[in-house]
Coordinates of C-alpha atoms in Angstrom, one line a residue:
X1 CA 0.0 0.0 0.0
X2 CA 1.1 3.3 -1.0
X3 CA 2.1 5.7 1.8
X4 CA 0.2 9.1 2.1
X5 CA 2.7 10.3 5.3
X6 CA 6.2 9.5 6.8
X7 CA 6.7 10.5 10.6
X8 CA 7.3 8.8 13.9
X9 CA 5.0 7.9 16.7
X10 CA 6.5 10.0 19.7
X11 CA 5.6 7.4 23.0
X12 CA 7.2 9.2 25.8
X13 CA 11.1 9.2 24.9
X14 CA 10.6 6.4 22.4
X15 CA 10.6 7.4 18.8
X16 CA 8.9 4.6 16.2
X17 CA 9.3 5.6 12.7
X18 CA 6.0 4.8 10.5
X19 CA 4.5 5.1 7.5
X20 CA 0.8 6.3 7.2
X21 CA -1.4 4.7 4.2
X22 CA -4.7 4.6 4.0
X23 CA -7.0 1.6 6.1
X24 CA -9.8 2.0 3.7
X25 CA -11.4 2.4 0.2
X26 CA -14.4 3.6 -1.7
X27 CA -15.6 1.0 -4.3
X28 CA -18.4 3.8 -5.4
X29 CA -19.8 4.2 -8.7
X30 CA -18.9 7.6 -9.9
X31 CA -20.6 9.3 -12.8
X32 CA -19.0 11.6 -15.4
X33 CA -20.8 14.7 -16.5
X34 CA -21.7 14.7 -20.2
X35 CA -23.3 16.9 -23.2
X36 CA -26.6 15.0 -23.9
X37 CA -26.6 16.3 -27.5
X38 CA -23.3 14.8 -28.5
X39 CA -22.4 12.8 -25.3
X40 CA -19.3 14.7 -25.2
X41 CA -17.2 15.5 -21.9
X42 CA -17.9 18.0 -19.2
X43 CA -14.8 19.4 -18.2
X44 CA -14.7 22.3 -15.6
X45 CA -11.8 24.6 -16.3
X46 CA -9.8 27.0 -13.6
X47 CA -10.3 30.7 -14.8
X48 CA -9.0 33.8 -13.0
X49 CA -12.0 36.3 -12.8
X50 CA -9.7 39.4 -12.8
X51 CA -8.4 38.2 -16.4
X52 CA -10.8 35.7 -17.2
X53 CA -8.6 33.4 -18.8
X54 CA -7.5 30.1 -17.8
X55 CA -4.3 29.3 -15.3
X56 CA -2.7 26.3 -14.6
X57 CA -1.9 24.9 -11.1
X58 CA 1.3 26.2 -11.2
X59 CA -0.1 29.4 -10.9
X60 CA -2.7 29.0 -8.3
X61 CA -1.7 29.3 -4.7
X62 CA -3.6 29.6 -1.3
X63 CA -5.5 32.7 0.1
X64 CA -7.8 33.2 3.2
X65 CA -10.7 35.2 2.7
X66 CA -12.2 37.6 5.2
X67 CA -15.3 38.7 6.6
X68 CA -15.7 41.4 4.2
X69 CA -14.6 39.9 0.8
X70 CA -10.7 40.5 0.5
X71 CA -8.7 38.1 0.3
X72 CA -5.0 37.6 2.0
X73 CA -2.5 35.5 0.3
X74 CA -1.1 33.1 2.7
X75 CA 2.1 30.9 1.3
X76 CA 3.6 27.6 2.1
X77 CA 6.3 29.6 4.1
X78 CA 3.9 31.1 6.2
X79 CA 2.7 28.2 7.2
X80 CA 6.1 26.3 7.4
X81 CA 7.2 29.1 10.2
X82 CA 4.4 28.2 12.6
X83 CA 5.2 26.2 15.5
X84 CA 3.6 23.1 14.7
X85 CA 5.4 20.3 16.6
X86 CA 3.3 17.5 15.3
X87 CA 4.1 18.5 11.8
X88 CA 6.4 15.3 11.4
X89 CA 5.4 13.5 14.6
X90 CA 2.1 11.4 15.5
X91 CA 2.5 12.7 19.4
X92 CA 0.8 10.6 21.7
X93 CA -0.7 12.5 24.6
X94 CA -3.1 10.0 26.9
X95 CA -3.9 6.8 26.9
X96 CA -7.9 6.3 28.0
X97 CA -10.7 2.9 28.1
X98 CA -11.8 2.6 24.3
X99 CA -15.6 3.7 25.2
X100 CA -14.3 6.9 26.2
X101 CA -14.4 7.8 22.5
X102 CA -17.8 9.1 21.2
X103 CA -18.1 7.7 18.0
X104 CA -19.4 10.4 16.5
X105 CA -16.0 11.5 16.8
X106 CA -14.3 9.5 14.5
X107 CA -13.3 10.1 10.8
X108 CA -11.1 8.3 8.8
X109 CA -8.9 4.9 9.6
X110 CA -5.6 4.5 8.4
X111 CA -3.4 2.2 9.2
X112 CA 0.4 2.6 10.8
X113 CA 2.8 0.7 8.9
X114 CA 6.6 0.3 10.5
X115 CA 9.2 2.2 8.7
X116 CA 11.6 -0.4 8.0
X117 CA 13.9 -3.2 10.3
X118 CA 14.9 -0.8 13.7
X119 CA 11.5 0.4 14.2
X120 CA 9.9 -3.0 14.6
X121 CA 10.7 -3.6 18.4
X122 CA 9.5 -0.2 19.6
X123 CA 6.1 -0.8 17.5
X124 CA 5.6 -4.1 18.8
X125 CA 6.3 -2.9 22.1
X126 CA 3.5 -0.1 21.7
X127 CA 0.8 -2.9 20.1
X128 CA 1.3 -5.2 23.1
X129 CA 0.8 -2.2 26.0
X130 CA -2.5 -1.6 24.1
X131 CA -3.6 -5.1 23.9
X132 CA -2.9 -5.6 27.5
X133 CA -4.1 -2.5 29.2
X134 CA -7.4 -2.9 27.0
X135 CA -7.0 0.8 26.2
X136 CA -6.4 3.3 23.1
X137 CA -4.2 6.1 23.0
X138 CA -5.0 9.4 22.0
X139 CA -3.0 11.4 19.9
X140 CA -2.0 14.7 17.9
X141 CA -0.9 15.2 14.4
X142 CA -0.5 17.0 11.6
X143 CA -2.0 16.1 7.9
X144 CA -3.0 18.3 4.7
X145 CA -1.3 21.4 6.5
X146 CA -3.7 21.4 9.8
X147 CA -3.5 19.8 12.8
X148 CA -5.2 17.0 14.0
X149 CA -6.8 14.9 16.4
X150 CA -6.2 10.8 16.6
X151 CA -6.9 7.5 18.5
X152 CA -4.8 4.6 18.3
X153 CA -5.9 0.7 18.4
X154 CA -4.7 -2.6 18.0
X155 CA -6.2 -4.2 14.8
X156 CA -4.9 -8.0 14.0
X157 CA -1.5 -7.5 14.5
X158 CA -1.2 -4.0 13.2
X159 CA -1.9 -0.6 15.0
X160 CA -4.8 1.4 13.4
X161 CA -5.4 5.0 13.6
X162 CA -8.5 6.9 13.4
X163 CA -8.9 10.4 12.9
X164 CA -10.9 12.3 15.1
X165 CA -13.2 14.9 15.2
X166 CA -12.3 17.6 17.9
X167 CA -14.6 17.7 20.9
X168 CA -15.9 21.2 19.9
X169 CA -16.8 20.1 15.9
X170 CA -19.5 17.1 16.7
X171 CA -22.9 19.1 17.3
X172 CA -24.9 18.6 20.5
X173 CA -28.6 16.5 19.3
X174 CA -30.8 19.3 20.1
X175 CA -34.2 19.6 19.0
X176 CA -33.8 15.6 17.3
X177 CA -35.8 13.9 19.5
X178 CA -39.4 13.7 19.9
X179 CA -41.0 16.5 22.0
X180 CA -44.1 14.9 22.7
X181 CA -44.6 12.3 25.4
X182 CA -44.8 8.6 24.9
X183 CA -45.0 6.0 27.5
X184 CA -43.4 2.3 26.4
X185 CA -45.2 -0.6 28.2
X186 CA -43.5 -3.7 29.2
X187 CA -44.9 -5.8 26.6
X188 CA -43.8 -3.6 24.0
X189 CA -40.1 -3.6 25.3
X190 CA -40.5 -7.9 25.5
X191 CA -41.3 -7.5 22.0
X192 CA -38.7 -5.6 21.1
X193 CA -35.9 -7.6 22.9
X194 CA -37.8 -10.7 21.1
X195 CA -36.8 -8.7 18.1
X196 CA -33.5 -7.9 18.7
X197 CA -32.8 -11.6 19.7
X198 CA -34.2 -13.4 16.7
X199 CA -32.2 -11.2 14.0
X200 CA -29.1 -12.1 16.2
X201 CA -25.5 -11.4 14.8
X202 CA -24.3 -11.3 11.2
X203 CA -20.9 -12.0 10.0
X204 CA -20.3 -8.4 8.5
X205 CA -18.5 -10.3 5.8
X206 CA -21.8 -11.4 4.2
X207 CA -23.1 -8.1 3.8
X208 CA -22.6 -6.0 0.6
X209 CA -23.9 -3.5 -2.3
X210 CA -26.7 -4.3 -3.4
X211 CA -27.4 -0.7 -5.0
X212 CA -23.6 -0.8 -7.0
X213 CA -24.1 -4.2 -8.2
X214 CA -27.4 -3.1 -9.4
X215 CA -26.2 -0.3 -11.0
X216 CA -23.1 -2.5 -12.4
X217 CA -26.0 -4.7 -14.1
X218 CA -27.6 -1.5 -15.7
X219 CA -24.0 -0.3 -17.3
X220 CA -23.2 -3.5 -18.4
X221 CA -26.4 -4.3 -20.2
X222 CA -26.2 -0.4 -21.5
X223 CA -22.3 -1.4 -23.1
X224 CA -23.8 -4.3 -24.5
X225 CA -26.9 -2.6 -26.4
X226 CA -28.7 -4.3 -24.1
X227 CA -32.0 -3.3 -22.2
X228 CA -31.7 -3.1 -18.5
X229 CA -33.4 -5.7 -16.9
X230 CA -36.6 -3.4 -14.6
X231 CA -35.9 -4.3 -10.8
X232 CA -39.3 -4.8 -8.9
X233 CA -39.5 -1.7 -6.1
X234 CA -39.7 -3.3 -3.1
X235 CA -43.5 -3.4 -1.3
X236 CA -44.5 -0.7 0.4
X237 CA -45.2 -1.1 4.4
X238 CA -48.2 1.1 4.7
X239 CA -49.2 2.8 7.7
X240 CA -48.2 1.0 10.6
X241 CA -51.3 1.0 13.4
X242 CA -50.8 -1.3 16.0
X243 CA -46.7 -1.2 17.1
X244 CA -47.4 -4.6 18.9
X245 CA -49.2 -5.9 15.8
X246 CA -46.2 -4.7 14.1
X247 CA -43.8 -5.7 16.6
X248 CA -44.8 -9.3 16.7
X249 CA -45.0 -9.5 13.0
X250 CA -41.5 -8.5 12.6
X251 CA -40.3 -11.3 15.2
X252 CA -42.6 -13.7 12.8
X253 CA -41.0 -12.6 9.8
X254 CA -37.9 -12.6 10.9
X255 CA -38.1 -16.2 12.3
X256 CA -39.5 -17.6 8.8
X257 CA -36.5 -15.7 7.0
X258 CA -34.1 -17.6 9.3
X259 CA -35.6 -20.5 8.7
X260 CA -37.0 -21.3 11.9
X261 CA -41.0 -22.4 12.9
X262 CA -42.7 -19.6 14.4
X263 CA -43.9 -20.3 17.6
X264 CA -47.5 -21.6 18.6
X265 CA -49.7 -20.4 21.0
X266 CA -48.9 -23.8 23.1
X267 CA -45.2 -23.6 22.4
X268 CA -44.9 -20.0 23.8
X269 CA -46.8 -16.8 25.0
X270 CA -48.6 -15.2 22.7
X271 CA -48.3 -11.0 22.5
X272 CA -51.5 -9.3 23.0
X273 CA -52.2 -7.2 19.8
X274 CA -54.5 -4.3 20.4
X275 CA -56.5 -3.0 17.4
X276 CA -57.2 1.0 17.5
X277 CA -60.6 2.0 18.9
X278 CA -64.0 1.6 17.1
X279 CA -66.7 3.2 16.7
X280 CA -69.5 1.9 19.4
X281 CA -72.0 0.0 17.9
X282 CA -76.3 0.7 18.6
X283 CA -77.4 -1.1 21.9
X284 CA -78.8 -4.5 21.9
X285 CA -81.7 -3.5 24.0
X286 CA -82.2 0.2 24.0
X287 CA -82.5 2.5 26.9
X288 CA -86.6 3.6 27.3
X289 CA -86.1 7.2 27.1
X290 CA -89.3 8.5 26.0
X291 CA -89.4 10.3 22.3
X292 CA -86.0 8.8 21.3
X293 CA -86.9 5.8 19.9
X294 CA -86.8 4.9 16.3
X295 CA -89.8 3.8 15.0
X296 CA -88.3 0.2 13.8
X297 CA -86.9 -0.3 17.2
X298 CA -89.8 0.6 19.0
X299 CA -92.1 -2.2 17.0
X300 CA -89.5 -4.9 17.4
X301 CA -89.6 -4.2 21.0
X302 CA -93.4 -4.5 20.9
X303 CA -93.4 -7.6 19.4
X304 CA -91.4 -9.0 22.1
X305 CA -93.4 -8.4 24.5
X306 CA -97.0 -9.1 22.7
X307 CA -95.3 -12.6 22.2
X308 CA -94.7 -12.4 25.9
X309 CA -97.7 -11.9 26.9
X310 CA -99.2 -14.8 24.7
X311 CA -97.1 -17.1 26.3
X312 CA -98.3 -16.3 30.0
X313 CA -102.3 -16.1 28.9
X314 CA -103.0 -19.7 28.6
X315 CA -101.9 -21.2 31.9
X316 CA -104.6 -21.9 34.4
X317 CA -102.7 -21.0 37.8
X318 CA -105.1 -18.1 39.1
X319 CA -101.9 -16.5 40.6
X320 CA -100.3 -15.9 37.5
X321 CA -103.9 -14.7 35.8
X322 CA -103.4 -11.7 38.4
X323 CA -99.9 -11.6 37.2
X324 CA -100.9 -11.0 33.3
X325 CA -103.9 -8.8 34.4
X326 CA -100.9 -6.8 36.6
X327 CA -98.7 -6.9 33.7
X328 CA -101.3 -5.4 31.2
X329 CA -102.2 -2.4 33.1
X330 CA -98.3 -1.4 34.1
X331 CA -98.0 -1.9 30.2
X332 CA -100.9 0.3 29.0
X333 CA -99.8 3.0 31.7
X334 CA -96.5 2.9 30.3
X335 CA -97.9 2.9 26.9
X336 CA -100.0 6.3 27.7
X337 CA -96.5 8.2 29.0
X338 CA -95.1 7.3 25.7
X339 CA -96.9 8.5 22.6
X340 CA -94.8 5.5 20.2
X341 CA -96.4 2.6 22.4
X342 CA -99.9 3.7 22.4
X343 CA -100.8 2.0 18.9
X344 CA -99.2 -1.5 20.1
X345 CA -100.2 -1.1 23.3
X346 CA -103.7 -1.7 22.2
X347 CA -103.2 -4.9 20.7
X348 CA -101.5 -6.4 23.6
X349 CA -104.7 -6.1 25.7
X350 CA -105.6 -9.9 26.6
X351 CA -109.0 -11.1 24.7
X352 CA -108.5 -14.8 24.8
X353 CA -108.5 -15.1 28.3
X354 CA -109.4 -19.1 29.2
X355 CA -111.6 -19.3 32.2

């Protein structure tokens, strides 16, 4: 690997010279802009807007522009003069636990690569203290003419460094989480560590690009005269209504996708799924509030009770003649305090009376 950096690692008195090259790449698909007429190149091209003609790089140096517009020249010997000690030197300054480190700190990983046979012992020395105190050390240096900030680990058998953001350049997350209140029941958090615990691990290994070998398909077939082959858009979810509905699907689907059986309700405990509120439905038997009624359910109710009363007529007992005689009056009362009853309440009056 090529180097982008030669320095030393300064660990107390103990000078390691190292090489810094790059710990990772971009496999990317990147576009050129063309003329859609012709299909010809895009090229931008560096013009001076005092002139207006074109420079090369030769001719183009640095400048700092202020507040109000001017610009001051600032040259590679300004900035050589400054007292930078970690121009040359990766200048170790603590050494802390690794979840110290906010990862929203960290930027890019390169790797430290021993320059040459005498510096081998002193990096070997340095990987080992890390692997056995279990901690990372913190670090300053200097790259692309600024200085930076830097934490080193142990990775395999090498010693990794990442660049880090300074404390004062990651943003505090104000005003990113909800406002509103929510309260998460237990249920829902059993679901969600149900979850959590059926999509398991995954070898990073196994994941990759979908999206750039998708797009590798559509250039290929486009070199070839060829006409891309349509990918289906993946379903859409909808509106999600029930989170424990939801919840317990997920755990389902991702059981079936892994190959397992889900789970019965006699093999383990099923989650309560709670649908959103309804509407409530008419009453079975209606409240007798007098002039509310509708007119259908005021006959069905009539026809109840006519059938009622037909079936306590007939019997002989003489107690439950009084009974029936008691029950038609209270009936015919109530019918008279209720101007939809008075019709029916006619018809229920007892004419076949057996003596």
């Amino acid at each position: 690997m090529r180097s982008i950096w030669n320095g030393a690692i300064s660990f107390g008195l103990v000078s390691i010279p190292i090489k810094l090259v790059n710990a990772t790449e971009s496999h990317s698909i990147s576009f050129r802009q063309i003329h859609l007429e012709d299909g010809g190149r895009i090229r931008y091209r560096k013009v001076c807007e005092l002139d207006e003609r074109e420079v090369t790089s030769a001719e183009i140096g640095k400048g700092y522009e202020d507040a109000d517009g001017t610009i001051v020249p600032i040259t590679d010997e300004d900035l050589a003069h400054l007292p930078l000690p970690t121009a040359k030197t990766i200048e170790i300054v603590a050494f802390v636990p690794a979840d110290r480190i906010d990862p929203l700190q960290m930027d890019a990983a390169y790797y430290l690569q021993a320059g040459g046979a005498p510096a081998a012992k002193p990096y070997t020395l340095l990987r080992e203290a890390l692997k056995r105190s279990r901690k990372v050390a913190i670090a300053k240096y200097a790259l692309r003419g600024r200085e930076r900030l830097g934490m080193l680990r142990v990775v395999g058998d090498a010693i990794a460094m990442h660049g880090l953001l300074w404390p004062d350049e990651v943003r505090a997350p104000e005003g990113v989480a909800p406002d509103t209140s929510v309260t998460v029941r237990d249920k829902e958090l059993d679901l969600a560590d149900a979850l959590m615990d059926t999509l398991g691990e995954v070898d990073l290994e196994d994941l990759h690009d979908e999206y750039r070998e998708a797009v590798e398909e559509v250039v290929a077939a486009k070199a070839a005269g060829e006409t891309p082959r349509e990918t289906p858009a993946p379903p859409s979810s909808g509106k999600v209504l029930d989170l424990m509905a939801a919840l317990e699907k997920s755990v389902q689907a991702a059981k079936e996708s892994r190959g397992e059986e889900p789970e019965s309700p006699a093999e383990g405990e099923q989650a309560e799924v709670r649908h959103l509120p309804q509407r409530k439905q008419s009453r079975t038997e209606p409240k007798q509030t007098t002039g509310k009624k509708s007119t259908s359910t005021a006959k069905s109710t009539q026809a109840a009770k006519k059938t009622t009363a037909k079936k306590t007529l007939p019997q002989k007992s003489p107690t439950k003649k009084t009974t029936a005689k008691k029950t038609t009056t209270n009936k015919s009362t109530t019918a008279k305090k209720t101007p939809a009853k008075k019709t029916p309440a006619k018809k229920t009056t007892p004419r076949k009376r057996t003596a």
